[in-house]
PDB file of C-alpha atoms and ligand atoms in Angstrom:
ATOM      1  CA  MET A 106      -9.434 -16.995  -5.752  1.00 57.00           C
ATOM      2  CA  ARG A 107      -5.766 -17.739  -5.405  1.00 85.00           C
ATOM      3  CA  HIS A 108      -2.853 -15.617  -6.463  1.00 95.00           C
ATOM      4  CA  PHE A 109       0.858 -16.005  -6.115  1.00 96.00           C
ATOM      5  CA  LEU A 110       2.722 -12.795  -5.344  1.00 97.00           C
ATOM      6  CA  GLN A 111       6.488 -12.600  -5.764  1.00 98.00           C
ATOM      7  CA  CYS A 112       7.923 -10.060  -3.341  1.00 98.00           C
ATOM      8  CA  GLY A 113      11.686 -10.007  -3.721  1.00 98.00           C
ATOM      9  CA  ARG A 114      13.077 -12.540  -1.250  1.00 97.00           C
ATOM     10  CA  PHE A 115       9.549 -13.721  -0.402  1.00 98.00           C
ATOM     11  CA  GLY A 116       6.647 -15.382  -2.196  1.00 97.00           C
ATOM     12  CA  TYR A 117       3.030 -15.583  -1.041  1.00 96.00           C
ATOM     13  CA  SER A 118      -0.029 -17.610  -1.912  1.00 94.00           C
ATOM     14  CA  LEU A 119      -2.875 -15.229  -1.311  1.00 93.00           C
ATOM     15  CA  GLY A 120      -6.603 -15.598  -0.794  1.00 77.00           C
ATOM     16  CA  ALA A 121      -8.744 -18.382   0.563  1.00 60.00           C
ATOM     17  CA  ASP A 122      -9.364 -21.667  -1.130  1.00 48.00           C
ATOM     18  CA  ALA A 123     -12.889 -20.711  -2.070  1.00 43.00           C
ATOM     19  CA  GLY A 124     -15.311 -23.592  -2.095  1.00 43.00           C
ATOM     20  CA  THR A 125     -12.872 -26.111  -0.649  1.00 45.00           C
ATOM     21  CA  GLY A 126     -13.949 -25.767   2.942  1.00 43.00           C
ATOM     22  CA  GLY A 127     -10.607 -24.172   3.672  1.00 46.00           C
ATOM     23  CA  ASP A 128      -9.969 -21.291   5.992  1.00 54.00           C
ATOM     24  CA  ALA A 129     -11.864 -18.071   5.694  1.00 59.00           C
ATOM     25  CA  ALA A 130     -10.260 -15.283   3.765  1.00 68.00           C
ATOM     26  CA  SER A 131      -7.008 -14.157   5.261  1.00 85.00           C
ATOM     27  CA  ALA A 132      -4.941 -11.186   4.300  1.00 96.00           C
ATOM     28  CA  LEU A 133      -1.393 -10.012   4.641  1.00 97.00           C
ATOM     29  CA  VAL A 134      -1.007  -7.041   6.955  1.00 98.00           C
ATOM     30  CA  MET A 135       1.324  -4.306   5.743  1.00 98.00           C
ATOM     31  CA  GLY A 136       2.442  -2.011   8.560  1.00 98.00           C
ATOM     32  CA  ILE A 137       3.010   1.639   7.689  1.00 97.00           C
ATOM     33  CA  LEU A 138       6.411   3.063   8.666  1.00 97.00           C
ATOM     34  CA  ASN A 139       6.587   6.790   8.071  1.00 93.00           C
ATOM     35  CA  VAL A 140      10.090   8.210   7.947  1.00 92.00           C
ATOM     36  CA  THR A 141       8.919  11.757   7.288  1.00 82.00           C
ATOM     37  CA  PRO A 142      10.004  14.628   9.568  1.00 74.00           C
ATOM     38  CA  ASP A 143       6.532  15.060  11.042  1.00 58.00           C
ATOM     39  CA  SER A 144       6.899  11.594  12.552  1.00 50.00           C
ATOM     40  CA  PHE A 145      10.462  12.375  13.683  1.00 48.00           C
ATOM     41  CA  SER A 146      11.472  13.097  17.231  1.00 51.00           C
ATOM     42  CA  ASP A 147      13.612  16.166  17.945  1.00 58.00           C
ATOM     43  CA  GLY A 148      16.915  14.329  18.006  1.00 63.00           C
ATOM     44  CA  GLY A 149      17.863  14.515  14.326  1.00 71.00           C
ATOM     45  CA  ARG A 150      18.352  11.787  11.775  1.00 76.00           C
ATOM     46  CA  PHE A 151      20.090   9.222  13.954  1.00 73.00           C
ATOM     47  CA  GLN A 152      17.431   9.271  16.644  1.00 78.00           C
ATOM     48  CA  SER A 153      14.789   9.208  13.921  1.00 85.00           C
ATOM     49  CA  LEU A 154      16.363   6.083  12.493  1.00 90.00           C
ATOM     50  CA  GLU A 155      16.482   4.424  15.899  1.00 91.00           C
ATOM     51  CA  PHE A 156      12.820   5.257  16.361  1.00 92.00           C
ATOM     52  CA  ALA A 157      11.903   3.888  12.945  1.00 94.00           C
ATOM     53  CA  ILE A 158      13.768   0.640  13.598  1.00 96.00           C
ATOM     54  CA  SER A 159      12.073   0.055  16.927  1.00 96.00           C
ATOM     55  CA  ARG A 160       8.676   0.891  15.451  1.00 97.00           C
ATOM     56  CA  ALA A 161       9.247  -1.622  12.626  1.00 98.00           C
ATOM     57  CA  GLU A 162      10.372  -4.293  15.117  1.00 98.00           C
ATOM     58  CA  GLU A 163       7.270  -3.618  17.177  1.00 98.00           C
ATOM     59  CA  MET A 164       5.018  -3.988  14.139  1.00 98.00           C
ATOM     60  CA  VAL A 165       6.626  -7.312  13.215  1.00 98.00           C
ATOM     61  CA  ALA A 166       6.245  -8.545  16.815  1.00 98.00           C
ATOM     62  CA  ASP A 167       2.583  -7.499  16.571  1.00 98.00           C
ATOM     63  CA  GLY A 168       2.107  -9.674  13.484  1.00 98.00           C
ATOM     64  CA  ALA A 169       2.853  -7.443  10.504  1.00 98.00           C
ATOM     65  CA  ASP A 170       3.589  -9.486   7.370  1.00 98.00           C
ATOM     66  CA  MET A 171       5.426  -6.638   5.641  1.00 98.00           C
ATOM     67  CA  ILE A 172       6.627  -3.115   6.320  1.00 98.00           C
ATOM     68  CA  ASP A 173       5.904  -0.187   4.009  1.00 98.00           C
ATOM     69  CA  ILE A 174       8.577   2.499   4.341  1.00 97.00           C
ATOM     70  CA  GLY A 175       7.506   5.962   3.206  1.00 95.00           C
ATOM     71  CA  GLY A 176       9.709   9.054   3.056  1.00 94.00           C
ATOM     72  CA  GLU A 177       7.369  11.430   1.278  1.00 91.00           C
ATOM     73  CA  SER A 178       3.942  12.261   2.558  1.00 83.00           C
ATOM     74  CA  THR A 179       1.347  11.607  -0.113  1.00 74.00           C
ATOM     75  CA  ARG A 180      -1.474  13.059   1.933  1.00 70.00           C
ATOM     76  CA  PRO A 181      -3.760  15.422   0.027  1.00 65.00           C
ATOM     77  CA  GLY A 182      -2.190  18.843  -0.486  1.00 69.00           C
ATOM     78  CA  SER A 183       1.267  17.773   0.666  1.00 74.00           C
ATOM     79  CA  ALA A 184       4.338  19.281  -0.971  1.00 77.00           C
ATOM     80  CA  PRO A 185       6.817  17.038  -2.781  1.00 84.00           C
ATOM     81  CA  VAL A 186      10.293  16.453  -1.337  1.00 92.00           C
ATOM     82  CA  SER A 187      13.529  16.253  -3.353  1.00 95.00           C
ATOM     83  CA  VAL A 188      15.057  12.946  -4.442  1.00 97.00           C
ATOM     84  CA  GLU A 189      18.049  13.592  -2.160  1.00 96.00           C
ATOM     85  CA  GLU A 190      15.905  14.272   0.877  1.00 95.00           C
ATOM     86  CA  GLU A 191      13.688  11.248   0.251  1.00 96.00           C
ATOM     87  CA  LEU A 192      16.743   8.996  -0.173  1.00 97.00           C
ATOM     88  CA  GLN A 193      18.232  10.308   3.075  1.00 95.00           C
ATOM     89  CA  ARG A 194      15.022   9.396   4.863  1.00 94.00           C
ATOM     90  CA  VAL A 195      14.324   6.004   3.274  1.00 96.00           C
ATOM     91  CA  MET A 196      17.662   4.332   2.579  1.00 97.00           C
ATOM     92  CA  PRO A 197      19.039   4.106   6.141  1.00 96.00           C
ATOM     93  CA  ALA A 198      15.783   2.509   7.298  1.00 96.00           C
ATOM     94  CA  LEU A 199      15.811   0.106   4.353  1.00 97.00           C
ATOM     95  CA  TYR A 200      19.377  -1.019   5.076  1.00 97.00           C
ATOM     96  CA  ALA A 201      18.752  -1.261   8.813  1.00 97.00           C
ATOM     97  CA  LEU A 202      15.612  -3.378   8.400  1.00 98.00           C
ATOM     98  CA  ARG A 203      16.889  -5.902   5.845  1.00 96.00           C
ATOM     99  CA  GLY A 204      17.513  -8.433   8.617  1.00 95.00           C
ATOM    100  CA  LEU A 205      13.995  -8.185   9.997  1.00 96.00           C
ATOM    101  CA  GLY A 206      12.867 -11.269   8.106  1.00 97.00           C
ATOM    102  CA  LYS A 207       9.836  -9.615   6.522  1.00 98.00           C
ATOM    103  CA  PRO A 208       9.361  -8.042   3.105  1.00 98.00           C
ATOM    104  CA  LEU A 209      10.278  -4.374   2.957  1.00 98.00           C
ATOM    105  CA  SER A 210       8.155  -2.216   0.703  1.00 98.00           C
ATOM    106  CA  VAL A 211       9.114   1.313  -0.295  1.00 98.00           C
ATOM    107  CA  ASP A 212       6.272   3.782  -0.849  1.00 97.00           C
ATOM    108  CA  THR A 213       7.576   6.153  -3.517  1.00 97.00           C
ATOM    109  CA  LEU A 214       6.600   7.637  -6.825  1.00 95.00           C
ATOM    110  CA  LYS A 215      10.132   8.684  -7.831  1.00 97.00           C
ATOM    111  CA  PRO A 216      12.058   6.475 -10.294  1.00 98.00           C
ATOM    112  CA  ALA A 217      15.401   7.538  -8.770  1.00 98.00           C
ATOM    113  CA  VAL A 218      14.261   6.382  -5.339  1.00 98.00           C
ATOM    114  CA  MET A 219      12.857   3.146  -6.819  1.00 98.00           C
ATOM    115  CA  ARG A 220      16.211   2.465  -8.471  1.00 98.00           C
ATOM    116  CA  GLU A 221      18.191   2.905  -5.239  1.00 98.00           C
ATOM    117  CA  ALA A 222      15.634   0.930  -3.247  1.00 98.00           C
ATOM    118  CA  VAL A 223      15.801  -1.986  -5.678  1.00 98.00           C
ATOM    119  CA  ILE A 224      19.615  -1.987  -5.517  1.00 97.00           C
ATOM    120  CA  ALA A 225      19.434  -2.002  -1.706  1.00 97.00           C
ATOM    121  CA  GLY A 226      17.122  -5.019  -1.862  1.00 94.00           C
ATOM    122  CA  ALA A 227      13.621  -3.640  -1.342  1.00 98.00           C
ATOM    123  CA  ASP A 228      11.127  -6.499  -1.711  1.00 98.00           C
ATOM    124  CA  MET A 229       8.300  -4.333  -2.992  1.00 98.00           C
ATOM    125  CA  ILE A 230       7.821  -0.937  -4.574  1.00 98.00           C
ATOM    126  CA  ASN A 231       4.512   0.689  -3.730  1.00 98.00           C
ATOM    127  CA  ASP A 232       3.756   3.510  -6.157  1.00 97.00           C
ATOM    128  CA  VAL A 233       0.663   5.632  -5.515  1.00 96.00           C
ATOM    129  CA  ASN A 234       1.248   6.994  -9.022  1.00 95.00           C
ATOM    130  CA  GLY A 235       0.951   3.576 -10.688  1.00 98.00           C
ATOM    131  CA  PHE A 236       4.471   3.603 -12.222  1.00 98.00           C
ATOM    132  CA  ARG A 237       3.516   6.426 -14.590  1.00 97.00           C
ATOM    133  CA  ALA A 238       6.581   8.641 -14.082  1.00 97.00           C
ATOM    134  CA  PRO A 239       9.025   8.448 -16.981  1.00 98.00           C
ATOM    135  CA  GLY A 240      11.627   5.841 -16.028  1.00 98.00           C
ATOM    136  CA  ALA A 241       9.536   4.209 -13.287  1.00 98.00           C
ATOM    137  CA  ILE A 242       9.005   0.948 -15.159  1.00 98.00           C
ATOM    138  CA  ASP A 243      12.680   0.788 -16.169  1.00 98.00           C
ATOM    139  CA  ALA A 244      13.680   1.326 -12.542  1.00 98.00           C
ATOM    140  CA  VAL A 245      11.854  -1.791 -11.335  1.00 98.00           C
ATOM    141  CA  ARG A 246      11.841  -4.069 -14.374  1.00 98.00           C
ATOM    142  CA  ASP A 247      15.076  -6.020 -13.843  1.00 97.00           C
ATOM    143  CA  SER A 248      14.374  -7.182 -10.313  1.00 97.00           C
ATOM    144  CA  ASP A 249      12.017  -9.601  -8.648  1.00 97.00           C
ATOM    145  CA  CYS A 250      10.453  -7.126  -6.268  1.00 98.00           C
ATOM    146  CA  GLY A 251       6.687  -6.962  -5.928  1.00 98.00           C
ATOM    147  CA  LEU A 252       4.941  -3.930  -7.383  1.00 98.00           C
ATOM    148  CA  CYS A 253       1.827  -2.290  -6.008  1.00 98.00           C
ATOM    149  CA  ILE A 254       0.017  -0.312  -8.687  1.00 98.00           C
ATOM    150  CA  MET A 255      -2.311   2.253  -7.130  1.00 98.00           C
ATOM    151  CA  HIS A 256      -5.005   4.252  -8.880  1.00 97.00           C
ATOM    152  CA  MET A 257      -4.745   8.008  -8.629  1.00 94.00           C
ATOM    153  CA  VAL A 258      -5.842  10.441 -11.278  1.00 87.00           C
ATOM    154  CA  ALA A 259      -4.100  13.602 -10.136  1.00 73.00           C
ATOM    155  CA  THR A 260      -0.995  14.097  -8.000  1.00 62.00           C
ATOM    156  CA  PRO A 261      -1.122  14.290  -4.186  1.00 58.00           C
ATOM    157  CA  ALA A 262      -0.698  18.073  -4.455  1.00 62.00           C
ATOM    158  CA  THR A 263      -3.667  18.568  -6.776  1.00 66.00           C
ATOM    159  CA  MET A 264      -6.026  15.739  -5.979  1.00 61.00           C
ATOM    160  CA  GLN A 265      -8.128  17.836  -3.622  1.00 63.00           C
ATOM    161  CA  GLN A 266      -9.714  19.173  -6.763  1.00 69.00           C
ATOM    162  CA  GLN A 267     -11.825  16.058  -6.825  1.00 67.00           C
ATOM    163  CA  ALA A 268     -11.700  13.953  -9.937  1.00 76.00           C
ATOM    164  CA  GLN A 269     -14.994  13.471 -11.731  1.00 88.00           C
ATOM    165  CA  TYR A 270     -16.161   9.962 -12.472  1.00 94.00           C
ATOM    166  CA  THR A 271     -19.235   8.709 -14.260  1.00 95.00           C
ATOM    167  CA  ASP A 272     -18.548   5.139 -13.107  1.00 97.00           C
ATOM    168  CA  VAL A 273     -15.729   5.170 -10.580  1.00 97.00           C
ATOM    169  CA  VAL A 274     -15.368   1.373 -10.384  1.00 98.00           C
ATOM    170  CA  ALA A 275     -15.185   0.900 -14.152  1.00 98.00           C
ATOM    171  CA  GLU A 276     -12.781   3.827 -14.517  1.00 97.00           C
ATOM    172  CA  VAL A 277     -10.471   2.553 -11.798  1.00 98.00           C
ATOM    173  CA  ILE A 278     -10.484  -0.897 -13.450  1.00 98.00           C
ATOM    174  CA  ASP A 279      -9.707   0.667 -16.863  1.00 98.00           C
ATOM    175  CA  PHE A 280      -6.841   2.686 -15.413  1.00 98.00           C
ATOM    176  CA  LEU A 281      -5.350  -0.316 -13.613  1.00 98.00           C
ATOM    177  CA  ALA A 282      -5.760  -2.501 -16.718  1.00 98.00           C
ATOM    178  CA  GLY A 283      -3.766   0.056 -18.688  1.00 98.00           C
ATOM    179  CA  ARG A 284      -0.989   0.111 -16.118  1.00 98.00           C
ATOM    180  CA  ILE A 285      -0.868  -3.721 -15.911  1.00 98.00           C
ATOM    181  CA  GLU A 286      -0.578  -3.760 -19.700  1.00 98.00           C
ATOM    182  CA  ALA A 287       2.263  -1.204 -19.657  1.00 98.00           C
ATOM    183  CA  LEU A 288       4.189  -3.126 -17.001  1.00 98.00           C
ATOM    184  CA  THR A 289       3.733  -6.581 -18.524  1.00 98.00           C
ATOM    185  CA  ARG A 290       4.554  -5.272 -22.017  1.00 98.00           C
ATOM    186  CA  ALA A 291       7.893  -4.157 -20.562  1.00 98.00           C
ATOM    187  CA  GLY A 292       8.538  -7.770 -19.585  1.00 98.00           C
ATOM    188  CA  ILE A 293       7.461  -7.667 -15.938  1.00 98.00           C
ATOM    189  CA  ALA A 294       5.914 -10.931 -14.713  1.00 98.00           C
ATOM    190  CA  ARG A 295       2.270 -10.679 -13.657  1.00 98.00           C
ATOM    191  CA  ASN A 296       3.023 -12.550 -10.436  1.00 98.00           C
ATOM    192  CA  ARG A 297       4.976  -9.499  -9.238  1.00 98.00           C
ATOM    193  CA  LEU A 298       1.889  -7.276  -9.394  1.00 98.00           C
ATOM    194  CA  CYS A 299      -0.810  -6.274  -6.973  1.00 98.00           C
ATOM    195  CA  ILE A 300      -3.399  -3.536  -7.496  1.00 98.00           C
ATOM    196  CA  ASP A 301      -4.955  -0.888  -5.285  1.00 98.00           C
ATOM    197  CA  PRO A 302      -8.021   1.306  -5.941  1.00 98.00           C
ATOM    198  CA  GLY A 303      -6.368   4.160  -4.023  1.00 97.00           C
ATOM    199  CA  PHE A 304      -8.869   4.987  -1.292  1.00 97.00           C
ATOM    200  CA  GLY A 305      -8.960   8.717  -0.595  1.00 94.00           C
ATOM    201  CA  PHE A 306      -6.842   9.747  -3.545  1.00 92.00           C
ATOM    202  CA  GLY A 307      -9.008  12.253  -5.405  1.00 90.00           C
ATOM    203  CA  LYS A 308     -12.230  10.484  -4.460  1.00 94.00           C
ATOM    204  CA  THR A 309     -15.375  11.457  -2.589  1.00 94.00           C
ATOM    205  CA  VAL A 310     -16.754   9.330   0.250  1.00 96.00           C
ATOM    206  CA  ALA A 311     -19.314   7.919  -2.200  1.00 96.00           C
ATOM    207  CA  HIS A 312     -16.517   6.984  -4.630  1.00 96.00           C
ATOM    208  CA  ASN A 313     -14.562   5.300  -1.838  1.00 98.00           C
ATOM    209  CA  VAL A 314     -17.600   3.369  -0.643  1.00 98.00           C
ATOM    210  CA  ALA A 315     -18.350   2.196  -4.186  1.00 98.00           C
ATOM    211  CA  LEU A 316     -14.768   0.971  -4.519  1.00 98.00           C
ATOM    212  CA  LEU A 317     -14.867  -0.778  -1.132  1.00 98.00           C
ATOM    213  CA  ARG A 318     -18.015  -2.649  -2.175  1.00 98.00           C
ATOM    214  CA  ASN A 319     -16.417  -3.661  -5.462  1.00 98.00           C
ATOM    215  CA  ILE A 320     -13.002  -4.934  -4.396  1.00 98.00           C
ATOM    216  CA  GLY A 321     -14.111  -8.423  -5.455  1.00 97.00           C
ATOM    217  CA  ARG A 322     -15.054  -7.226  -8.917  1.00 98.00           C
ATOM    218  CA  ILE A 323     -11.740  -5.398  -9.323  1.00 98.00           C
ATOM    219  CA  GLU A 324      -9.868  -8.546  -8.303  1.00 97.00           C
ATOM    220  CA  ARG A 325     -11.885 -10.797 -10.618  1.00 97.00           C
ATOM    221  CA  GLU A 326     -11.764  -8.546 -13.658  1.00 98.00           C
ATOM    222  CA  LEU A 327      -8.035  -7.917 -13.404  1.00 98.00           C
ATOM    223  CA  ASP A 328      -7.142 -11.297 -11.859  1.00 98.00           C
ATOM    224  CA  LEU A 329      -4.594  -9.838  -9.462  1.00 98.00           C
ATOM    225  CA  PRO A 330      -4.486  -9.506  -5.668  1.00 98.00           C
ATOM    226  CA  VAL A 331      -5.932  -6.276  -4.288  1.00 98.00           C
ATOM    227  CA  LEU A 332      -4.244  -4.182  -1.616  1.00 98.00           C
ATOM    228  CA  ALA A 333      -6.535  -1.861   0.352  1.00 98.00           C
ATOM    229  CA  GLY A 334      -5.461   1.116   2.440  1.00 98.00           C
ATOM    230  CA  LEU A 335      -8.249   2.621   4.527  1.00 98.00           C
ATOM    231  CA  SER A 336      -6.392   3.142   7.791  1.00 98.00           C
ATOM    232  CA  ARG A 337      -7.322   6.458   9.485  1.00 97.00           C
ATOM    233  CA  LYS A 338      -8.347   7.963   6.147  1.00 97.00           C
ATOM    234  CA  SER A 339     -10.810  10.804   5.751  1.00 95.00           C
ATOM    235  CA  MET A 340     -13.548   8.445   4.521  1.00 97.00           C
ATOM    236  CA  ILE A 341     -13.408   6.775   7.959  1.00 98.00           C
ATOM    237  CA  GLY A 342     -13.619  10.248   9.466  1.00 98.00           C
ATOM    238  CA  ALA A 343     -16.552  11.201   7.240  1.00 97.00           C
ATOM    239  CA  ILE A 344     -18.491   8.047   8.093  1.00 98.00           C
ATOM    240  CA  THR A 345     -17.821   8.174  11.854  1.00 98.00           C
ATOM    241  CA  GLY A 346     -17.488  11.921  12.419  1.00 98.00           C
ATOM    242  CA  ARG A 347     -14.134  11.289  14.120  1.00 98.00           C
ATOM    243  CA  PRO A 348     -10.841  13.224  13.907  1.00 97.00           C
ATOM    244  CA  VAL A 349      -7.782  11.289  12.742  1.00 96.00           C
ATOM    245  CA  GLU A 350      -6.633  10.271  16.238  1.00 96.00           C
ATOM    246  CA  GLN A 351     -10.013   8.639  16.963  1.00 97.00           C
ATOM    247  CA  ARG A 352     -10.362   6.497  13.864  1.00 98.00           C
ATOM    248  CA  LEU A 353      -9.060   3.150  15.171  1.00 98.00           C
ATOM    249  CA  ALA A 354     -12.434   1.398  15.486  1.00 98.00           C
ATOM    250  CA  GLY A 355     -13.572   2.682  12.109  1.00 98.00           C
ATOM    251  CA  SER A 356     -10.275   1.649  10.547  1.00 98.00           C
ATOM    252  CA  LEU A 357     -10.566  -1.875  11.974  1.00 98.00           C
ATOM    253  CA  ALA A 358     -14.055  -2.222  10.557  1.00 98.00           C
ATOM    254  CA  GLY A 359     -12.768  -0.880   7.251  1.00 98.00           C
ATOM    255  CA  ALA A 360      -9.949  -3.429   7.196  1.00 98.00           C
ATOM    256  CA  LEU A 361     -12.323  -6.339   7.893  1.00 97.00           C
ATOM    257  CA  ALA A 362     -14.794  -5.038   5.325  1.00 97.00           C
ATOM    258  CA  ALA A 363     -12.033  -4.830   2.716  1.00 98.00           C
ATOM    259  CA  VAL A 364     -10.905  -8.407   3.422  1.00 97.00           C
ATOM    260  CA  ALA A 365     -14.527  -9.595   3.363  1.00 96.00           C
ATOM    261  CA  GLN A 366     -14.814  -8.006  -0.077  1.00 96.00           C
ATOM    262  CA  GLY A 367     -11.697  -9.807  -1.267  1.00 96.00           C
ATOM    263  CA  ALA A 368      -8.650  -7.690  -0.408  1.00 97.00           C
ATOM    264  CA  ALA A 369      -5.552  -9.885  -0.094  1.00 97.00           C
ATOM    265  CA  LEU A 370      -3.352  -7.235   1.541  1.00 98.00           C
ATOM    266  CA  ILE A 371      -4.267  -4.427   3.890  1.00 98.00           C
ATOM    267  CA  ARG A 372      -2.106  -1.399   4.642  1.00 98.00           C
ATOM    268  CA  VAL A 373      -2.531  -0.208   8.232  1.00 98.00           C
ATOM    269  CA  HIS A 374      -1.059   1.961  10.965  1.00 97.00           C
ATOM    270  CA  ASP A 375      -2.433  -0.081  13.887  1.00 98.00           C
ATOM    271  CA  VAL A 376      -0.931  -3.505  13.344  1.00 98.00           C
ATOM    272  CA  SER A 377      -1.620  -5.299  16.644  1.00 98.00           C
ATOM    273  CA  GLU A 378      -5.275  -4.228  16.700  1.00 98.00           C
ATOM    274  CA  THR A 379      -5.792  -5.176  13.042  1.00 98.00           C
ATOM    275  CA  VAL A 380      -4.165  -8.580  13.493  1.00 98.00           C
ATOM    276  CA  ASP A 381      -6.366  -9.286  16.549  1.00 98.00           C
ATOM    277  CA  ALA A 382      -9.498  -8.186  14.701  1.00 98.00           C
ATOM    278  CA  LEU A 383      -8.650 -10.394  11.714  1.00 97.00           C
ATOM    279  CA  LYS A 384      -7.924 -13.423  13.917  1.00 96.00           C
ATOM    280  CA  VAL A 385     -11.299 -13.228  15.656  1.00 95.00           C
ATOM    281  CA  TRP A 386     -13.254 -12.342  12.518  1.00 94.00           C
ATOM    282  CA  GLN A 387     -11.736 -15.251  10.593  1.00 93.00           C
ATOM    283  CA  GLN A 388     -13.153 -17.720  13.115  1.00 92.00           C
ATOM    284  CA  ALA A 389     -16.633 -17.030  11.759  1.00 88.00           C
ATOM    285  CA  GLY A 390     -15.546 -18.383   8.393  1.00 82.00           C
ATOM    286  CA  THR A 391     -17.220 -15.594   6.460  1.00 63.00           C
ATOM    287  CA  GLN A 392     -15.794 -14.564   3.148  1.00 57.00           C
TER     288      GLN A 392
HETATM  289  C1  LIG B 998      -1.868   4.458   0.313  1.00 53.28           C
HETATM  290  C2  LIG B 998      -0.542   4.247  -0.030  1.00 53.28           C
HETATM  291  C3  LIG B 998      -2.855   3.522  -0.143  1.00 53.28           C
HETATM  292  C4  LIG B 998      -1.066   2.331  -1.202  1.00 53.28           C
HETATM  293  C5  LIG B 998      -0.701   6.037   1.156  1.00 53.28           C
HETATM  294  C6  LIG B 998      -2.213   7.456   3.954  1.00 53.28           C
HETATM  295  C7  LIG B 998      -1.739   8.132   2.726  1.00 53.28           C
HETATM  296  N1  LIG B 998      -0.128   3.200  -0.784  1.00 53.28           N
HETATM  297  N2  LIG B 998       0.181   5.246   0.494  1.00 53.28           N
HETATM  298  N3  LIG B 998      -2.382   2.488  -0.902  1.00 53.28           N
HETATM  299  N4  LIG B 998      -1.956   5.567   1.078  1.00 53.28           N
HETATM  300  N5  LIG B 998      -0.709   1.280  -1.952  1.00 53.28           N
HETATM  301  O1  LIG B 998      -1.683   6.439   4.381  1.00 53.28           O
HETATM  302  O2  LIG B 998      -3.183   8.014   4.542  1.00 53.28           O
HETATM  303  O3  LIG B 998      -4.062   3.637   0.094  1.00 53.28           O
HETATM  304  S1  LIG B 998      -0.234   7.489   1.999  1.00 53.28           S
END
């Protein structure tokens, strides 16, 4: 399955040439750059910015294909931050990293942040809320930035009260289909879109496993590239019994499993390890 994804200044042909004897499935690696205070050193905003820049440079040197800048933690139970605070965290990093030569994604669910990010030249907007906030679609419509539509039923603050599904895969597909329809009806080109089942967002381990096994079905039914984010998540912890700082091996296996199932983009913390794992795994030619 082949898709073209327009990402601002960049464009990608994604997925293997199935059945042509071409290379095994490859995926773009999106490196996570948190610019939240918990990842900050003690030296205030300037030192935080310096740290973020060097971390992004390191990820690119390690083989990251894009950088996902996030200024608001969307972890379960986390409190929202104000627009002003999120802008103060995200915008300096976005400006500073424009010359990096890789697409810059901004992980936000706030239309006001999307608007500023688009003006500053973000190449992708990654919305865990699926562009459902009033004004979100308007904020991104008149640009050529890529859009990642993630599935989440509740908000990060409430999603611990686990959503109920009768058929999680079908319900995630229905939700994403509705969001694709809303975005394309507004005039947004399909080749700007990628979709994400939202691992860990209001889902049990069984839900997450079902979604992992069905990435290929999600991609086929919606005919868009799938982004998968499993890195260090609680499902890896539940399967391995490991705390968050010991989830590297499980996360690498999760990344390879997601690509094997058809993910075209993977969102990870540990870029160099993921890139190495993908390089070796691809030699086997499995898809
Ligand atoms: C995801 C995300 C994900 C997309 C976060 C964490 C929580 N964006 N932002 N997909 N997760 N598209 O990294 O543990 O799974 S924040």
